[in-house]
Amino acid sequence: MDYFLTENQMMIKELARQIADQRIMPVRAELDEKEEFPWEIIKVLADSDLMGLCYPEEYGGLGGGTFENCLAVEEISRACIGVSVCYAGSGLGAYPILLFGSEEQKKKYIPDVAGGRKLAAFGLTEANAGSDASGIQTTAVLDGNEYIINGTKQWITGGGEAEIYTVIIMTDKTRGSRGASAIIVEKGTPGFTFGKKEKKMGIRASATTELIFSNCRVPKENLIGREGMGFIVAMRVLDRTRPGIGAQSIGLCQGALDEAVNYARERRQFGKPIISFQAVQHILADMATQTEAARALVYSACRFIDSGAKDISKVSAMAKVFSSDVAMKVTVDAVQVLGGYGYMRDYPVEKMMRDAKILQIYEGTNQIQRNVIGQELIKEYAGKKEKR
Ligand code: COS
């Protein structure tokens, strides 16, 4: 399919593809096995300017948008979504500052993230606040010129490795979601430590830890926007970043499809390559069709967001839910095509299937995405919103 990419977009895709092929593919199994954070690859991505794709030039970025970022995420994900989440997770951490931060905050934090000198991470989830994001219990109390933060965040992508954390905390517990605020906490701040590194089913190259705040004091200037805006900051940021999960999904699908087709061309049974059997062709045909449909939706969602559209929740949720469900199915099918070999760690599809599962869970479960789409439909058909 021709998606009419600009020359610049084609260059970004090609550069990310080269790095994926030359630097990520050869080490992905080892990174998975050792659960090792891919700092060397992050450095290569930074040196190639790919860390700064979606940030304005005035803050050291390349001035691209969601689409440019997603093209790079897609190509990196074709090789390994464990690596791509280390790359994209930093964007998730920086977006609260980029979208809602003060000029001083943007100048202070974004250039280092855009240059890949520092990673950012986003802290919303807690032990008892996952889908019910407004149920967070971590608090921040203003004491003179500082906030004192107490509580624990859970399953934070990039935990321990990132330098800059944007966390959603309660500044007024009596107000529910309207009592939440977003605040920046830097690694090394006294009272801010990391819990154990989680042992995960997939995306094992990435780091996932608790963030533990114990009377952690941060300057009140670290508040993003105003007190009470935290839930909206989180929701708006997730609206923009969820197509990135779509990009991870389509990259993973493409990687799995490539492996399955190549294997089916080589593997002989009953005296012929198994790709000559319709039973196998039909599986591959569905994998290819679903991957292309997901790609078309993710690309359209990104372009819609980059057009400056305000009402992006539904399209963003659609891109995430559809493509991640496809990724789960396509990777399961890839294992099926490879049969017994597919189940062994010697072939990459085993890892791809393990990796795929998180796409249906993080940045809002696929059940939550369907809730978001459902709520938007209700508003549109009641005439309260323009139909999109
Ligand atoms: N953009 C702007 N505002 C939004 C919004 C969005 N996308 N989604 C919700 N809001 C606003 C609502 O308008 C409402 O504002 P008012 O208080 O002024 O009415 C407020 O936020 C609360 O919204 P709502 O009542 O819908 O919140 P719920 O507690 O019912 O939760 C869901 C809504 C489930 C959609 C939300 O909690 C969610 O997305 N959960 C998943 C969180 C997630 O993605 N976690 C992953 C971890 S982060 S990697």
XYZ file of C-alpha atoms and ligand atoms in Angstrom:
437
model
C 0.000 0.000 0.000
C 1.160 3.534 -0.704
C 0.426 5.881 2.179
C 1.885 8.855 0.336
C 4.559 9.582 2.900
C 6.584 12.747 2.448
C 10.268 12.457 1.638
C 11.078 13.319 5.245
C 8.711 10.652 6.577
C 10.231 8.050 4.246
C 13.694 8.994 5.487
C 12.614 8.587 9.118
C 11.107 5.170 8.391
C 14.192 4.053 6.494
C 16.588 5.229 9.193
C 14.594 3.502 11.941
C 14.389 0.366 9.776
C 18.167 0.283 9.330
C 18.765 0.647 13.061
C 16.169 -2.074 13.734
C 17.794 -4.470 11.268
C 21.422 -3.787 12.103
C 21.387 -2.999 15.809
C 18.223 -4.454 17.343
C 17.524 -7.743 15.521
C 20.937 -9.248 16.374
C 20.555 -8.593 20.129
C 16.817 -8.803 20.786
C 16.843 -12.408 22.039
C 19.728 -11.667 24.386
C 18.060 -8.496 25.725
C 14.905 -10.536 26.344
C 16.795 -13.368 28.021
C 18.910 -11.106 30.247
C 16.123 -8.552 30.860
C 18.634 -5.873 29.972
C 17.753 -2.232 29.353
C 18.955 -1.343 25.820
C 21.047 1.731 26.619
C 23.372 1.144 23.682
C 20.443 1.194 21.264
C 18.921 4.258 22.913
C 22.250 5.981 22.343
C 22.213 5.003 18.654
C 18.638 6.327 18.348
C 19.688 9.551 20.079
C 22.771 9.979 17.877
C 20.503 9.525 14.835
C 18.205 12.288 16.147
C 15.263 9.869 16.355
C 14.583 10.640 20.043
C 13.526 14.168 19.132
C 11.063 13.509 16.320
C 7.888 14.815 17.957
C 9.254 17.830 19.835
C 9.245 21.405 18.509
C 12.527 22.703 17.135
C 12.636 25.490 19.742
C 13.069 22.760 22.408
C 15.717 20.833 20.499
C 13.380 18.523 18.595
C 12.862 17.947 14.889
C 9.404 19.512 14.793
C 7.527 16.416 13.662
C 4.257 15.102 15.006
C 2.549 11.946 16.187
C 2.844 10.424 12.722
C 6.621 10.818 12.388
C 7.036 9.367 15.858
C 4.770 6.430 15.052
C 6.680 5.643 11.853
C 9.864 5.245 13.895
C 8.049 3.248 16.601
C 6.609 0.928 13.947
C 10.009 0.119 12.456
C 11.700 -0.394 15.842
C 8.779 -2.616 16.901
C 9.215 -4.816 13.836
C 12.423 -5.913 15.546
C 11.463 -5.687 19.227
C 8.697 -3.997 21.176
C 10.731 -4.374 24.349
C 13.112 -1.830 22.834
C 10.401 0.301 21.266
C 8.659 0.816 24.610
C 11.929 2.164 26.065
C 11.971 4.620 23.171
C 8.275 5.552 23.149
C 7.852 5.485 26.954
C 10.106 8.503 27.225
C 7.719 10.423 24.988
C 4.807 9.445 27.228
C 6.755 10.821 30.189
C 7.582 14.074 28.427
C 4.156 14.763 26.912
C 2.579 16.176 30.118
C 5.321 18.835 30.110
C 5.090 19.430 26.375
C 1.296 19.796 26.343
C 0.647 21.462 29.701
C 3.983 22.605 31.141
C 5.126 26.196 31.597
C 7.677 27.733 29.262
C 10.329 27.342 31.990
C 9.498 23.651 32.427
C 9.648 23.013 28.686
C 12.988 24.797 28.373
C 14.380 22.955 31.379
C 13.303 19.403 30.524
C 12.389 18.906 26.862
C 15.796 19.548 25.192
C 17.447 16.748 27.201
C 14.627 14.329 26.334
C 14.574 15.369 22.669
C 18.341 14.918 22.474
C 18.120 11.500 24.124
C 20.466 12.634 26.919
C 17.773 11.860 29.484
C 14.688 9.654 29.411
C 11.340 10.628 30.886
C 8.693 8.331 32.409
C 5.011 8.675 33.229
C 3.589 7.631 36.604
C -0.154 7.148 36.884
C -0.918 3.533 37.867
C -0.994 2.374 41.483
C -1.687 -0.977 43.129
C -5.375 -0.119 43.510
C -5.777 2.353 40.658
C -5.376 0.821 37.209
C -8.366 1.214 34.924
C -9.977 3.295 37.672
C -7.302 5.936 37.280
C -9.059 8.495 39.478
C -8.659 6.148 42.467
C -5.002 7.075 42.986
C -3.863 7.446 46.600
C -0.426 9.055 46.288
C -0.653 12.513 47.805
C 1.151 15.814 47.554
C 0.722 18.436 50.267
C 1.954 21.989 49.816
C 4.335 23.066 52.570
C 5.691 26.558 51.940
C 7.399 26.464 48.561
C 7.491 22.687 48.292
C 5.148 19.784 47.759
C 5.647 16.787 50.054
C 4.810 13.599 48.164
C 3.905 10.274 49.781
C 2.757 7.050 48.154
C 3.758 4.389 45.646
C 3.303 4.144 41.891
C 3.297 0.711 40.298
C 4.414 -0.810 36.955
C 6.100 2.353 35.749
C 7.746 1.916 32.356
C 11.308 3.236 32.412
C 11.365 3.201 36.226
C 14.915 3.506 37.543
C 16.355 4.260 34.092
C 14.590 7.560 33.372
C 15.754 10.825 34.938
C 12.510 12.811 34.678
C 9.181 11.532 36.062
C 5.809 13.113 35.466
C 3.510 11.699 38.124
C -0.187 12.094 38.780
C -0.902 12.577 42.476
C -3.774 13.737 44.673
C -3.539 17.281 45.963
C -7.151 17.136 47.210
C -8.503 13.686 47.923
C -12.002 14.981 48.634
C -12.496 16.012 44.981
C -12.001 12.673 43.200
C -10.588 13.034 39.705
C -10.763 16.836 40.069
C -8.371 16.636 43.015
C -5.543 15.118 40.994
C -2.486 17.076 39.873
C 0.515 16.409 37.667
C 3.987 17.045 39.040
C 7.589 16.589 37.878
C 9.981 14.623 40.087
C 13.616 14.178 39.169
C 15.589 11.025 39.849
C 17.859 11.560 42.821
C 15.399 13.744 44.739
C 15.649 12.738 48.447
C 12.670 10.578 49.446
C 12.224 9.224 45.904
C 13.346 5.609 45.386
C 12.538 2.679 43.118
C 11.017 -0.652 44.070
C 12.026 -3.982 42.624
C 12.298 -4.429 38.872
C 9.297 -6.494 37.751
C 9.806 -9.831 36.010
C 7.507 -9.747 33.004
C 6.054 -12.161 30.445
C 7.244 -10.013 27.543
C 8.872 -6.663 26.654
C 11.618 -7.856 28.957
C 14.246 -5.451 27.632
C 12.248 -2.642 29.215
C 12.394 -1.705 32.891
C 9.209 -1.679 34.956
C 9.404 -0.655 38.615
C 7.567 0.953 41.487
C 8.183 4.621 42.263
C 8.258 5.069 46.032
C 7.751 8.504 47.553
C 8.453 8.944 51.230
C 8.203 12.553 52.367
C 9.719 13.480 49.019
C 9.967 17.264 48.679
C 9.837 18.918 45.275
C 9.688 22.651 44.486
C 6.160 23.911 43.874
C 7.372 25.122 40.454
C 7.333 21.437 39.440
C 3.533 21.416 39.349
C 2.343 21.026 35.744
C -0.474 23.443 34.969
C -2.733 24.054 37.962
C -3.744 21.942 40.945
C -6.747 19.784 40.019
C -5.723 19.429 36.363
C -3.904 16.123 36.790
C -6.621 13.788 35.551
C -7.236 15.868 32.445
C -3.476 16.049 31.806
C -3.297 12.238 32.029
C -6.325 11.666 29.777
C -5.229 14.186 27.153
C -1.720 12.749 27.099
C -3.053 9.208 26.716
C -5.319 10.377 23.887
C -2.164 11.433 22.031
C 0.047 8.500 22.885
C -2.355 5.574 22.396
C -1.789 5.516 18.603
C 1.831 4.803 19.573
C 0.627 1.463 20.955
C -1.013 1.039 17.561
C 2.353 1.701 15.930
C 4.016 -0.861 18.186
C 1.271 -3.309 17.220
C 1.611 -2.923 13.466
C 5.397 -3.135 13.656
C 5.115 -6.332 15.669
C 2.550 -7.715 13.186
C 4.880 -6.989 10.279
C 7.771 -8.697 12.042
C 5.620 -11.773 12.748
C 4.273 -11.864 9.180
C 7.805 -11.651 7.741
C 8.925 -14.564 9.912
C 5.865 -16.668 9.056
C 6.047 -16.133 5.282
C 9.787 -16.746 5.152
C 9.443 -19.910 7.197
C 6.522 -21.203 5.093
C 8.573 -20.712 1.914
C 11.440 -22.780 3.311
C 9.720 -25.477 5.333
C 8.923 -28.598 3.305
C 6.347 -31.207 4.261
C 4.708 -33.831 2.052
C 7.379 -33.032 -0.530
C 6.499 -29.315 -0.938
C 7.084 -25.967 0.783
C 4.181 -25.540 3.223
C 3.322 -22.156 1.666
C 1.923 -24.102 -1.301
C -0.881 -25.463 0.933
C -4.034 -23.353 1.027
C -4.462 -24.045 4.742
C -1.223 -22.135 5.354
C -1.872 -19.493 2.686
C -5.207 -18.616 4.316
C -3.580 -18.020 7.684
C -0.939 -15.809 6.036
C -3.584 -13.987 3.991
C -5.537 -13.096 7.140
C -2.374 -12.007 8.930
C -1.429 -9.712 6.032
C -4.934 -8.276 5.612
C -5.402 -7.548 9.295
C -1.951 -5.977 9.555
C -2.685 -3.668 6.622
C -6.096 -2.698 8.028
C -4.487 -1.875 11.385
C -1.755 0.149 9.656
C -4.315 2.170 7.698
C -6.241 2.966 10.898
C -3.140 3.878 12.921
C -1.764 6.120 10.160
C -5.155 7.841 9.753
C -5.444 8.382 13.509
C -1.966 9.932 13.624
C -2.700 12.224 10.709
C -6.009 13.237 12.294
C -4.227 14.119 15.551
C -1.498 16.028 13.716
C -4.127 18.017 11.806
C -4.784 19.803 15.090
C -8.140 18.127 15.706
C -9.267 18.518 19.318
C -11.667 15.637 19.607
C -9.280 12.721 19.303
C -10.282 10.317 22.112
C -12.409 7.994 19.980
C -10.056 7.692 17.009
C -7.078 7.243 19.284
C -8.827 4.470 21.264
C -9.936 2.796 18.020
C -6.374 2.739 16.681
C -5.099 1.241 19.934
C -7.780 -1.383 20.448
C -7.993 -2.625 16.869
C -4.292 -2.867 16.173
C -3.378 -4.460 19.504
C -6.095 -7.108 19.136
C -4.752 -7.768 15.629
C -1.195 -8.015 16.996
C -2.249 -10.650 19.493
C -3.975 -12.689 16.805
C -1.238 -12.280 14.188
C 1.523 -13.339 16.582
C -0.471 -16.397 17.730
C -0.967 -17.290 14.049
C 2.745 -16.826 13.341
C 3.536 -19.368 16.063
C 0.971 -21.708 14.477
C 2.576 -21.431 11.042
C 5.962 -22.295 12.527
C 4.379 -25.151 14.502
C 6.721 -26.842 16.984
C 9.575 -24.580 15.916
C 7.409 -21.545 16.631
C 7.022 -22.688 20.219
C 10.778 -22.843 20.750
C 12.897 -19.894 21.840
C 15.235 -20.518 18.883
C 12.737 -18.693 16.646
C 11.655 -15.079 17.263
C 7.888 -15.639 17.024
C 7.791 -17.181 20.510
C 8.989 -13.861 21.955
C 6.686 -11.900 19.661
C 3.631 -13.740 20.993
C 4.705 -13.108 24.602
C 5.404 -9.460 23.806
C 2.040 -8.924 22.077
C -0.067 -9.458 25.199
C 0.958 -6.218 26.886
C -0.387 -4.200 23.945
C -3.925 -5.174 24.947
C -3.242 -4.112 28.537
C -1.039 -1.025 28.913
C -1.998 2.633 28.278
C -5.546 1.564 29.143
C -6.849 -1.973 28.721
C -8.741 -2.765 25.555
C -11.925 -2.937 27.638
C -11.299 0.693 28.704
C -10.697 1.665 25.063
C -14.083 0.208 24.159
C -15.646 2.180 27.032
C -14.087 5.359 25.650
C -15.392 4.610 22.131
C -18.829 3.709 23.522
C -19.080 6.918 25.553
C -18.106 8.999 22.525
C -20.742 7.261 20.384
C -23.393 8.031 22.989
C -22.444 11.716 22.912
C -22.304 11.848 19.092
C -25.658 10.155 18.531
C -27.290 12.302 21.222
C -26.216 15.290 19.135
C -23.852 16.552 21.847
C -20.815 16.154 19.625
C -19.952 16.260 15.948
C -19.837 12.771 14.419
C -16.258 11.760 13.525
N -9.921 14.321 27.637
C -10.292 15.324 28.439
N -11.024 15.132 29.566
C -11.374 13.874 29.870
C -11.031 12.770 29.085
C -10.269 13.043 27.910
N -9.888 12.067 27.094
N -11.512 11.640 29.640
C -12.161 12.025 30.751
N -12.074 13.370 30.905
C -12.642 14.176 31.969
C -14.143 14.009 32.013
O -14.787 14.929 31.163
C -14.435 14.313 33.463
O -14.424 15.717 33.676
P -15.451 16.397 34.717
O -15.011 15.930 36.073
O -15.252 17.843 34.481
O -16.810 15.887 34.334
C -13.216 13.752 34.195
O -12.162 13.703 33.221
C -13.467 12.379 34.723
O -13.932 11.574 33.644
P -14.773 10.253 33.828
O -15.865 10.502 34.822
O -15.110 9.718 32.499
O -13.665 9.354 34.554
P -13.732 7.883 35.033
O -13.185 7.873 36.402
O -15.074 7.253 34.782
O -12.641 7.162 34.091
C -11.679 6.276 32.072
C -12.668 7.247 32.709
C -12.024 4.874 32.378
C -11.795 6.471 30.577
C -10.276 6.558 32.524
O -10.178 6.401 33.890
C -9.199 5.744 31.849
O -8.783 6.064 30.736
N -8.690 4.694 32.507
C -7.528 3.971 32.000
C -6.308 4.645 32.482
C -5.110 4.172 31.779
O -4.988 4.312 30.576
N -4.175 3.591 32.535
C -2.982 3.104 31.957
C -1.851 3.540 32.766
S -1.057 4.892 32.166
S 0.290 4.122 31.013
